[in-house]
Short mmCIF file of C-alpha atoms and ligand atoms in Angstrom, two decimals:
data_model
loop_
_atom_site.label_atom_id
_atom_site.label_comp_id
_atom_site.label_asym_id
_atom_site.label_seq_id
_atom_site.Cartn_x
_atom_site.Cartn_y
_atom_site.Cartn_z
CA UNK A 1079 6.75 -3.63 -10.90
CA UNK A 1080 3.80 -1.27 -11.18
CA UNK A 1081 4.08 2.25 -10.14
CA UNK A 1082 2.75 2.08 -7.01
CA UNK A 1083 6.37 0.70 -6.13
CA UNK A 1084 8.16 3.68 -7.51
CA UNK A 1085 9.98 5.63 -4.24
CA UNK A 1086 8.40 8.63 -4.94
CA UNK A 1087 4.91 7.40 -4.56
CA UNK A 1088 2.39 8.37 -2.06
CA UNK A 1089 1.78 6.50 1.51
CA UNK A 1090 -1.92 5.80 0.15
CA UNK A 1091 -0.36 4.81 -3.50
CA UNK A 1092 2.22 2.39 -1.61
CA UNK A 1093 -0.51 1.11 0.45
CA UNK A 1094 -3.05 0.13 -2.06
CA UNK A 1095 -0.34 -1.09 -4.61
CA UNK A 1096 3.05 -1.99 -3.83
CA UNK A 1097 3.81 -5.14 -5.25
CA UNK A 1098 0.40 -5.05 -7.38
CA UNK A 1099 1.15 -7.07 -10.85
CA UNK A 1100 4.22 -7.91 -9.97
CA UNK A 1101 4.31 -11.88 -10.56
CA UNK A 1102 6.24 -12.64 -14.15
CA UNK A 1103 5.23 -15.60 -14.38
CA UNK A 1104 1.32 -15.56 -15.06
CA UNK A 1105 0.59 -11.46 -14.61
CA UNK A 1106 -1.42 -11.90 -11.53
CA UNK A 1107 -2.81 -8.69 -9.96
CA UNK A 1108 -2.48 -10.11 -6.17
CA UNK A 1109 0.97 -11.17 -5.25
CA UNK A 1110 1.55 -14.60 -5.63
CA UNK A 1111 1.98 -16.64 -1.79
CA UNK A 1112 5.55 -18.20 -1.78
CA UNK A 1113 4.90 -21.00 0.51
CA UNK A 1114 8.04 -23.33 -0.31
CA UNK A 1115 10.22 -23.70 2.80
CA UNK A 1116 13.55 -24.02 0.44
CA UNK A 1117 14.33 -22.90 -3.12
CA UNK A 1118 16.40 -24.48 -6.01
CA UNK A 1119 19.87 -23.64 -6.34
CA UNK A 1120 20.74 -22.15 -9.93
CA UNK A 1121 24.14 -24.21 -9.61
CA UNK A 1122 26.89 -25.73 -7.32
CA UNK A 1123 27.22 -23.03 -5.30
CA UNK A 1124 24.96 -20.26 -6.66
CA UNK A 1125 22.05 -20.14 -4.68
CA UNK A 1126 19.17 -17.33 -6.62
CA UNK A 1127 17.59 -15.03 -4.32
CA UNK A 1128 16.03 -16.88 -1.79
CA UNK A 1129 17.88 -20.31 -0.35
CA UNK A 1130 16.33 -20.88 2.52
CA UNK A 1131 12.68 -19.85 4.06
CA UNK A 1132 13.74 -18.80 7.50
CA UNK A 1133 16.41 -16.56 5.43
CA UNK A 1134 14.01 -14.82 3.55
CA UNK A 1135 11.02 -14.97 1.82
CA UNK A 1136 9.38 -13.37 -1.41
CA UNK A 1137 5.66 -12.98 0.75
CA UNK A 1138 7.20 -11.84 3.73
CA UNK A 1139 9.73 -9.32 1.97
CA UNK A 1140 7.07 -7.80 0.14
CA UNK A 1141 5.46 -7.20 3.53
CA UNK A 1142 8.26 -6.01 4.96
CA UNK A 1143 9.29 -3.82 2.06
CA UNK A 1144 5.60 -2.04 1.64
CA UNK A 1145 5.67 -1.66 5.26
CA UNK A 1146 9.37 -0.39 5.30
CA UNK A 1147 8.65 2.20 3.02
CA UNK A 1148 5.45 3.56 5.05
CA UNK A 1149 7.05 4.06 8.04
CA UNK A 1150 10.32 5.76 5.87
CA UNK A 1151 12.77 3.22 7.03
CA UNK A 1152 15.98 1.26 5.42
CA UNK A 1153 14.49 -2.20 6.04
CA UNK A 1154 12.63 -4.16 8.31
CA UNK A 1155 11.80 -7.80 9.66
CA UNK A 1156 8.40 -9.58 10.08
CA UNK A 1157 7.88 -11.56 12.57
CA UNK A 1158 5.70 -14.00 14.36
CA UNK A 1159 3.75 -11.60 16.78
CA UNK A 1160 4.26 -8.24 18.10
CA UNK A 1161 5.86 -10.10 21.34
CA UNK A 1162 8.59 -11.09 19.36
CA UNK A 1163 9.28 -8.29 17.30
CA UNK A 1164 9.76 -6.81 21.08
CA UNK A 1165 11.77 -9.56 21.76
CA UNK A 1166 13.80 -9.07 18.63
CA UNK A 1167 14.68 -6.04 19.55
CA UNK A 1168 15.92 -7.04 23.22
CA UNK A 1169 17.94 -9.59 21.12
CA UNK A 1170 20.49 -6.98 20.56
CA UNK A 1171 20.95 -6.00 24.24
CA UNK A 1172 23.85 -6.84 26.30
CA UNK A 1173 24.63 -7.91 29.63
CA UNK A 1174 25.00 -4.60 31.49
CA UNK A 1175 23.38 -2.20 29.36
CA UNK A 1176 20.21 -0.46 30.41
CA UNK A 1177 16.86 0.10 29.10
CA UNK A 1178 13.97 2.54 29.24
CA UNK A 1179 10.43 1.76 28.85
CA UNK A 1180 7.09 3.18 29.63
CA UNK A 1181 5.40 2.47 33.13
CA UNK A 1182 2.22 2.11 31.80
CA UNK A 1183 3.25 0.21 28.36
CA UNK A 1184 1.11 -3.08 27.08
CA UNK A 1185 0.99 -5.95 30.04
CA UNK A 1186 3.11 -8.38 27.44
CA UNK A 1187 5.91 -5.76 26.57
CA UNK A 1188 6.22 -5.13 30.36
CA UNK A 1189 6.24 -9.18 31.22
CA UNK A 1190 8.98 -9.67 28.46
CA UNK A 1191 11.33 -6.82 29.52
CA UNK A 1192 11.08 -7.98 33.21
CA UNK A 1193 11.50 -11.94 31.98
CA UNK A 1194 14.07 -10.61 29.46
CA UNK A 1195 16.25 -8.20 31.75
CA UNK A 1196 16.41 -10.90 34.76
CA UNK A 1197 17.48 -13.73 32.43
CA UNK A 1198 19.76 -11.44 29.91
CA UNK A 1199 21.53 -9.40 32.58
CA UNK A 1200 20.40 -5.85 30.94
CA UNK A 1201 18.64 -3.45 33.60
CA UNK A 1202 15.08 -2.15 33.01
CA UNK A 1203 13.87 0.93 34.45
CA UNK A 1204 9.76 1.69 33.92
CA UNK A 1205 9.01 5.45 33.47
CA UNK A 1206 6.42 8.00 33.31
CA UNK A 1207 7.83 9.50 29.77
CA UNK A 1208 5.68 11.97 29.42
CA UNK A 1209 7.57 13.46 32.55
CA UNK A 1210 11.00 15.34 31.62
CA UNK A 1211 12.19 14.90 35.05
CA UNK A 1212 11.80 11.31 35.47
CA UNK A 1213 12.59 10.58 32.05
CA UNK A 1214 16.52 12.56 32.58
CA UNK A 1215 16.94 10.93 35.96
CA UNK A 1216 16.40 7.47 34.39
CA UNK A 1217 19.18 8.19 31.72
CA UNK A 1218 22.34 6.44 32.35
CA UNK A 1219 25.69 6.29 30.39
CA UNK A 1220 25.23 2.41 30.07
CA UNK A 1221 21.37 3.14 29.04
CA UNK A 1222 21.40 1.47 25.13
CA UNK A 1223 17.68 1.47 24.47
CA UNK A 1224 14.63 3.91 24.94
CA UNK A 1225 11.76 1.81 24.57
CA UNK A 1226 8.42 4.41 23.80
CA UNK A 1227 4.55 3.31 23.06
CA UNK A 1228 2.63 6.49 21.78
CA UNK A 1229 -0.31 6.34 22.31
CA UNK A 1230 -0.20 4.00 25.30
CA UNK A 1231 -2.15 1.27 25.78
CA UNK A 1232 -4.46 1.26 27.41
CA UNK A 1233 -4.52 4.92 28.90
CA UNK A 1234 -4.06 7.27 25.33
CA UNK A 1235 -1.41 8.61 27.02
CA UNK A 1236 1.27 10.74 24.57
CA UNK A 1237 4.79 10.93 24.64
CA UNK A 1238 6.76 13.59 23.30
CA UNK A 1239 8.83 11.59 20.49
CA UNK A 1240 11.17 14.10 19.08
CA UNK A 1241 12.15 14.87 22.79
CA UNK A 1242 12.87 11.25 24.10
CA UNK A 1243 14.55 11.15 20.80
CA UNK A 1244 16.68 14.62 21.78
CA UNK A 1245 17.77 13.07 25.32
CA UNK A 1246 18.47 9.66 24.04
CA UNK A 1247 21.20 11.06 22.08
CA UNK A 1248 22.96 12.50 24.99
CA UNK A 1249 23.76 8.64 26.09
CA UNK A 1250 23.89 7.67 22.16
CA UNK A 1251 20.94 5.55 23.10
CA UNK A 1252 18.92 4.16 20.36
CA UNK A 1253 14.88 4.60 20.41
CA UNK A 1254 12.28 2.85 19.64
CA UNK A 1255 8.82 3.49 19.31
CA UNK A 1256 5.79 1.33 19.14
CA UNK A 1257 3.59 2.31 16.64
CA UNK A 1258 1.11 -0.73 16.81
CA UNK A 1259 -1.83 2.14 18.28
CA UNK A 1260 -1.83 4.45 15.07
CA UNK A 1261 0.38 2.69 12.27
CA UNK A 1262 2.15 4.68 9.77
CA UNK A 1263 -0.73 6.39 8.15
CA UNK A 1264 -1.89 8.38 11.85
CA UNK A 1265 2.14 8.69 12.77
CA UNK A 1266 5.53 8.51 11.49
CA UNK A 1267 7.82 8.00 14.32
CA UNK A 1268 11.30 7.21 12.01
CA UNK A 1269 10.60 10.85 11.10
CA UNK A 1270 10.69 12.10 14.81
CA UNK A 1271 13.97 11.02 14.70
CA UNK A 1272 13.32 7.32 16.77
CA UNK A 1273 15.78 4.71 15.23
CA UNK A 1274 13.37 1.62 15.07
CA UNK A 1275 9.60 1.39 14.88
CA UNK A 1276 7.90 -1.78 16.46
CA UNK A 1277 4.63 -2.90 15.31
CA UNK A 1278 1.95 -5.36 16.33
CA UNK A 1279 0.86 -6.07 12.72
CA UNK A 1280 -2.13 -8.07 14.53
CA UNK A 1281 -3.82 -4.99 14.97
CA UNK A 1282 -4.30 -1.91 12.55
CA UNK A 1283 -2.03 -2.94 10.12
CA UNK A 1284 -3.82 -6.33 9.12
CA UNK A 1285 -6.70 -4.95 10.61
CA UNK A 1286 -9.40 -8.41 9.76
CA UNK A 1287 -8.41 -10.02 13.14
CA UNK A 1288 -7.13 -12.86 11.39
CA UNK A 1289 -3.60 -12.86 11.47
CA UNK A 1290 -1.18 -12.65 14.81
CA UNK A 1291 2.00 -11.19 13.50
CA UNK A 1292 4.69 -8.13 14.32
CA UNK A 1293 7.63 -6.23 12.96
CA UNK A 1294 10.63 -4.21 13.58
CA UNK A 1295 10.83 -1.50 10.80
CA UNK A 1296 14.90 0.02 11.01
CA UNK A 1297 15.57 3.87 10.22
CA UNK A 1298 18.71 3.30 8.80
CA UNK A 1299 20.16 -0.19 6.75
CA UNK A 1300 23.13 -1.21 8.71
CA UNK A 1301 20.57 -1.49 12.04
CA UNK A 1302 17.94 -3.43 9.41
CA UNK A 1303 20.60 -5.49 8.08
CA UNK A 1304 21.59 -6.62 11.96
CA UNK A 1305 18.05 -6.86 12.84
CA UNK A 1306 17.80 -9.73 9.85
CA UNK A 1307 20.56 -11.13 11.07
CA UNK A 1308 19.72 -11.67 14.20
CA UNK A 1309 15.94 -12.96 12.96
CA UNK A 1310 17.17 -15.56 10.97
CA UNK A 1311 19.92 -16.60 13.70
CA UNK A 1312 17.23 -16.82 16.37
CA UNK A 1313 14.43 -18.22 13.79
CA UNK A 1314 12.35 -15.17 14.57
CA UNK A 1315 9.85 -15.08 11.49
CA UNK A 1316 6.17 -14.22 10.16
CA UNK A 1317 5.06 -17.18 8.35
CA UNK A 1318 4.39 -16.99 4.35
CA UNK A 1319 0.33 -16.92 4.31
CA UNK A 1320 -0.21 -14.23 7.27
CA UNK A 1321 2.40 -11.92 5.34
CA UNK A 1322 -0.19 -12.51 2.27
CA UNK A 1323 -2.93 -11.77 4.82
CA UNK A 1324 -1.49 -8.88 6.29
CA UNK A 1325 -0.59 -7.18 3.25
CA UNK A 1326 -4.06 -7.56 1.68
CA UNK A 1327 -5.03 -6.29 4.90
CA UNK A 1328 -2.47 -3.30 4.71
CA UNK A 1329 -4.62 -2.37 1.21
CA UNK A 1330 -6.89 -0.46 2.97
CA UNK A 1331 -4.96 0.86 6.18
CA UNK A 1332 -5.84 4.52 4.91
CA UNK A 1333 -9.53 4.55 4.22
CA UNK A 1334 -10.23 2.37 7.52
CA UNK A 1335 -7.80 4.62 9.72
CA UNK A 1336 -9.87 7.47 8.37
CA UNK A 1337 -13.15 6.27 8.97
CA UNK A 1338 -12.63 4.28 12.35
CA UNK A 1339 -11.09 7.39 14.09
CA UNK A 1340 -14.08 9.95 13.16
CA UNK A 1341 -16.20 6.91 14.28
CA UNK A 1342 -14.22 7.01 18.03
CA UNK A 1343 -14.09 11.17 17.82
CA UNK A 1344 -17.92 10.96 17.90
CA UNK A 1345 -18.07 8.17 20.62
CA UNK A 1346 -15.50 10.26 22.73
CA UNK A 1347 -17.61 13.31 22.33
CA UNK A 1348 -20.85 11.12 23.81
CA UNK A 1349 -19.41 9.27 26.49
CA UNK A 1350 -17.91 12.85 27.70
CA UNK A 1351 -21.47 13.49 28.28
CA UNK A 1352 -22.79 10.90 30.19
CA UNK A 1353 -23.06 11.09 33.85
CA UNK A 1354 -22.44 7.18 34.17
CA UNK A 1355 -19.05 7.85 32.65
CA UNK A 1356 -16.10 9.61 34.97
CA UNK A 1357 -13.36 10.20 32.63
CA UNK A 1358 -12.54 9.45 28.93
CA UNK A 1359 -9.16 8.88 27.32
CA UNK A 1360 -9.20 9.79 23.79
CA UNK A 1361 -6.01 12.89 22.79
CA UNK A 1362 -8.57 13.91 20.12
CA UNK A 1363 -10.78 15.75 22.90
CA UNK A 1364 -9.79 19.24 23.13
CA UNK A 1365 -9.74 18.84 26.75
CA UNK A 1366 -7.49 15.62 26.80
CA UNK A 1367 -3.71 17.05 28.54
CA UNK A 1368 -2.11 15.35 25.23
CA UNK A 1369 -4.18 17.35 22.77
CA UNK A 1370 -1.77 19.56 21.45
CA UNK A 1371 1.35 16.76 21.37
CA UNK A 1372 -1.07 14.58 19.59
CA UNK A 1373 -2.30 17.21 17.02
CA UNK A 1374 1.44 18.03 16.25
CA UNK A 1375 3.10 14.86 16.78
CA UNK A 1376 0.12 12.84 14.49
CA UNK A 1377 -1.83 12.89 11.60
CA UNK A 1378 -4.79 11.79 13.32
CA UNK A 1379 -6.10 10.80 16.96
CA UNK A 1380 -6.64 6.97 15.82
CA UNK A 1381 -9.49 4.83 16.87
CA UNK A 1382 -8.69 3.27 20.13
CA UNK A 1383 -10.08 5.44 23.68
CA UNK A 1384 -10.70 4.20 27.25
CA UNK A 1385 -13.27 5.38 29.86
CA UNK A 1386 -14.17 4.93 33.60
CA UNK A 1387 -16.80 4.23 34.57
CA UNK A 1388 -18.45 6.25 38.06
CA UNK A 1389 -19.55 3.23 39.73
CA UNK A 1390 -16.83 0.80 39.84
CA UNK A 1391 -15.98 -2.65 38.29
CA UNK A 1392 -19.82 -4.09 39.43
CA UNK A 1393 -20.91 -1.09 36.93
CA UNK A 1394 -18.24 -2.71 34.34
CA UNK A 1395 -19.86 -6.09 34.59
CA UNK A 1396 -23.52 -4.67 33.78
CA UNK A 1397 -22.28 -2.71 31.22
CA UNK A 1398 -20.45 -5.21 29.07
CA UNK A 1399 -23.49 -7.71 29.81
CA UNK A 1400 -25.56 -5.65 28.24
CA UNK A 1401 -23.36 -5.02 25.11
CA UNK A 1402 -24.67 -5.87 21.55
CA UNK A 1403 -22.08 -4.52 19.34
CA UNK A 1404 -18.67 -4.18 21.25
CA UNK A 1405 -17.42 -7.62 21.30
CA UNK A 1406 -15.57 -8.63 24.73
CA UNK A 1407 -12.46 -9.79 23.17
CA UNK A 1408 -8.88 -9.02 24.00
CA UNK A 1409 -6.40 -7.25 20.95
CA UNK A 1410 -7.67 -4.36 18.68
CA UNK A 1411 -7.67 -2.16 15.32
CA UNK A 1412 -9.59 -4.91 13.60
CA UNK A 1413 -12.70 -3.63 11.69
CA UNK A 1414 -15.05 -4.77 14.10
CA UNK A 1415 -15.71 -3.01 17.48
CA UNK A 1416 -14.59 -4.67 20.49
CA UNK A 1417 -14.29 -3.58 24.37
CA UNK A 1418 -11.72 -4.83 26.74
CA UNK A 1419 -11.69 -5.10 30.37
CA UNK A 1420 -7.86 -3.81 30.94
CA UNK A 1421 -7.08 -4.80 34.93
CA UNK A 1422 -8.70 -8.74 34.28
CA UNK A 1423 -7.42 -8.96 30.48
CA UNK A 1424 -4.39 -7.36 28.44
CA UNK A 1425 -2.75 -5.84 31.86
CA UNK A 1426 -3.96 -8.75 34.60
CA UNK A 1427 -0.03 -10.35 34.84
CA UNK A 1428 1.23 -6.24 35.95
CA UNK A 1429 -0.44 -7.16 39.78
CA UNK A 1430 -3.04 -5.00 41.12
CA UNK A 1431 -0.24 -2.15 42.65
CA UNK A 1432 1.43 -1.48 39.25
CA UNK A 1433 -1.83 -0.92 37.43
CA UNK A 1434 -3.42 1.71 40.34
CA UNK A 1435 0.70 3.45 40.57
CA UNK A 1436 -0.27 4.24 36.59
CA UNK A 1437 -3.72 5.05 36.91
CA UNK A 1438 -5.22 1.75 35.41
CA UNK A 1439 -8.29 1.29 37.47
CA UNK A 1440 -10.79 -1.48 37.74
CA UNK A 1441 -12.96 0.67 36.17
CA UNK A 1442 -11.03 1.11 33.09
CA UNK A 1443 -12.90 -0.14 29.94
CA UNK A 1444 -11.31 0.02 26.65
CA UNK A 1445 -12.49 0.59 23.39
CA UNK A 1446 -11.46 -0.09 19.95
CA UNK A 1447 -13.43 1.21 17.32
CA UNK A 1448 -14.45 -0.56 13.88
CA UNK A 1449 -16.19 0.50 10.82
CA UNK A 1450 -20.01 -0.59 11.94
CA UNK A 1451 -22.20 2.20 11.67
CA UNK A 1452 -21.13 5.19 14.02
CA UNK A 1453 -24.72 5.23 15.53
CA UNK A 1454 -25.53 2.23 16.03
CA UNK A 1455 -22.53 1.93 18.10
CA UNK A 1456 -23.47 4.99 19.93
CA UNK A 1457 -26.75 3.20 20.58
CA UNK A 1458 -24.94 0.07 21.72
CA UNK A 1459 -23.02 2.08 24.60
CA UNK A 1460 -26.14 3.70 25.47
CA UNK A 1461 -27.66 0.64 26.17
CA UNK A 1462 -24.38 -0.58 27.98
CA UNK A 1463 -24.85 2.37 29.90
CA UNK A 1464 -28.43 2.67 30.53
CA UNK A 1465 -29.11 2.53 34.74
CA UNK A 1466 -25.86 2.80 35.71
N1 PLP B 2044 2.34 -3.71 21.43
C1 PLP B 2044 1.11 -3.24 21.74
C2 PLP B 2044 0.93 -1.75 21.90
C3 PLP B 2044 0.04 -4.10 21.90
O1 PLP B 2044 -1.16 -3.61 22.22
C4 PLP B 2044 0.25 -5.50 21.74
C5 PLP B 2044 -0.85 -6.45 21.92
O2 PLP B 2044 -1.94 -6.11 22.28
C6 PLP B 2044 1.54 -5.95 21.44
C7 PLP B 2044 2.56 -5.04 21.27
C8 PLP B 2044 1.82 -7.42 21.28
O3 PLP B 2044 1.39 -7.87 20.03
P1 PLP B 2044 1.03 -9.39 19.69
O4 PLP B 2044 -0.22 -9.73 20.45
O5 PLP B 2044 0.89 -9.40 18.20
O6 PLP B 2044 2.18 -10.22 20.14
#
């Protein structure tokens, strides 16, 4: 393999080139896409690397190893969405134990641990994390799992890693942390000390809105090596051609991170200003209660925010009519701007009384910010905005 592959090798150098030239068979630049469900057998009973597709792949490891190593774990397994690289994760839970997750995490992460818990006969208690006290009164001896989304979707909300990572220990809990919002160039969470980072790869990672797809990323191998397991015993697996696609995509994680996140800095900084606007969500604002967790905990404030608006969800409607830009589409991180209604769309299955207990209003709009021209998109919100 080319250097980019080499351990020592930067996040960016890993990034743009792990697996570059790596095909021996013609030289190709782009790794080639394995798409063969099975694979010869060198003899009577000596099977070569790969046997069988829902074993392993050559695609989907390279995937999983490029993404492995940016996120500084042992191993990791790619999956079919981000739901089931959740769901993965639950896979390992037993009857009786006990896990922690946010109260205001995504709408599908909170649907699957409620489905999940009531069929699997694990308990699931939903906490404000960012709150020491309710975070230490949830912890139980029987508590296996700390389940963490930083920053939360959709409020920006920041949780104190290293800390949930410091209490989980006390109950020999493992934790995981979500890192679909900021990926591994903005934050690092196996470094924090979590045990398993969750991504969906839909999002930043692939970044072209073309692929749905997930992964659990392991700190250490002997957790990777049951994860595996436990993907190819349940048939929990990306497919071949959106590992290809996601990887490509993964080529430039770092420059559109970099340029998508000043892009929503300068949008927070405007929509602070506007007297249609009530409150905006975005940890890069100096004002924003998670400023100083975010600034240590991340390498960057990412490129996802949320806003209210003053006037309620009639002012939401106008406002999105009048959008030219912003796209109304659910999901995010792709490199095209799109808004999202959170109480109708991503969080509509929590009910009405969960969303206003976490502060998810009907006014709530959320952003996610692409690489179009940073004022033209100011230009589209102002519009949005105007007479309201
Ligand atoms: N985690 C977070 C933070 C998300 O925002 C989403 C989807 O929006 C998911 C997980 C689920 O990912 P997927 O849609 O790929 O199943």
């Amino acid at each position: 393999m080319r250097d980019g592959s080499r351990r020592n090798r930067s996040p960016e150098t890993i990034a743009a080139s792990y697996g570059v030239a790596s095909d021996v068979a013609y030289g190709a630049i782009s790794p080639p896409i394995y798409l063969s469900s099975t694979f010869e057998f060198e003899q009577f009973e000596i099977p070569r690397p790969y046997d069988y597709g829902r074993v392993g792949n050559p695609s989907r490891d390279l995937l999983g190893e490029t993404l492995a190593r940016l996120e500084g774990g042992a191993g990791s397994v790619i999956t079919s969405s981000g739901m089931s690289a959740v769901d993965l994760l639950l896979g390992q839970m037993k009857p009786g134990d006990h896990v922690i997750a946010p109260h205001d995490c995504y709408g599908g992460t909170m649907r699957l641990l409620k489905a999940r818990s009531a069929r699997c006969g694990f308990a699931v208690n939903f906490v404000d994390q960012s709150n020491d006290v309710d975070l230490y009164s949830a912890l139980k001896p029987e508590t296996s799992l700390i389940l963490v989304e930083s920053p939360s979707n959709p409020l920006m909300r920041v949780v104190d890693i290293a800390k949930v990572v410091e209490l989980a220990r006390t109950v020999e809990a493992a934790v995981a942390v979500d890192n679909t919002f900021l990926s591994p160039a903005l934050q690092q969470p196996l470094a924090l000390g979590a045990d398993y980072v969750i991504h969906s790869t839909t999002k930043f990672l692939n970044g072209h809105s073309d692929v749905i797809g997930g992964a659990v990323v392991a700190a250490d191998s002997d957790r990777a090596l049951e994860l595996r397991t436990w993907a190819n015993v349940v048939g929990s697996i990306g497919a071949p051609f959106d590992a290809w696609l996601t990887l490509r995509g993964m080529r430039t994680l770092f420059p559109r991170m970099e340029r998508q996140q000043r892009t929503a800095m300068q949008l927070a900084n405007w929509l602070l200003e506007h007297s249609a606007v009530k409150g905006v969500n975005y940890p890069g604002l100096p004002s924003n209660p998670y400023h100083a967790l975010a600034a240590r905990q991340q390498k960057g404030f990412g490129a996802m925010l949320s806003f209210e608006l003053a006037d309620g969800v009639e002012a939401v409607k106008a406002f999105l009519d009048r959008l030219q830009i912003f796209t109304l589409a659910e999901s995010l991180g792709g490199i095209e701007s799109l808004v999202s209604h959170p109480a109708t769309m991503t969080h509509v299955d929590m009910g009405e009384d969960a969303r206003r207990s976490v502060g998810i209003s009907n006014s709530l709009v959320r952003l996610s910010v692409g690489l179009e021209d940073a004022e033209e998109l100011v230009a589209d919100l102002a519009d949005g905005l105007r007479e309201l």
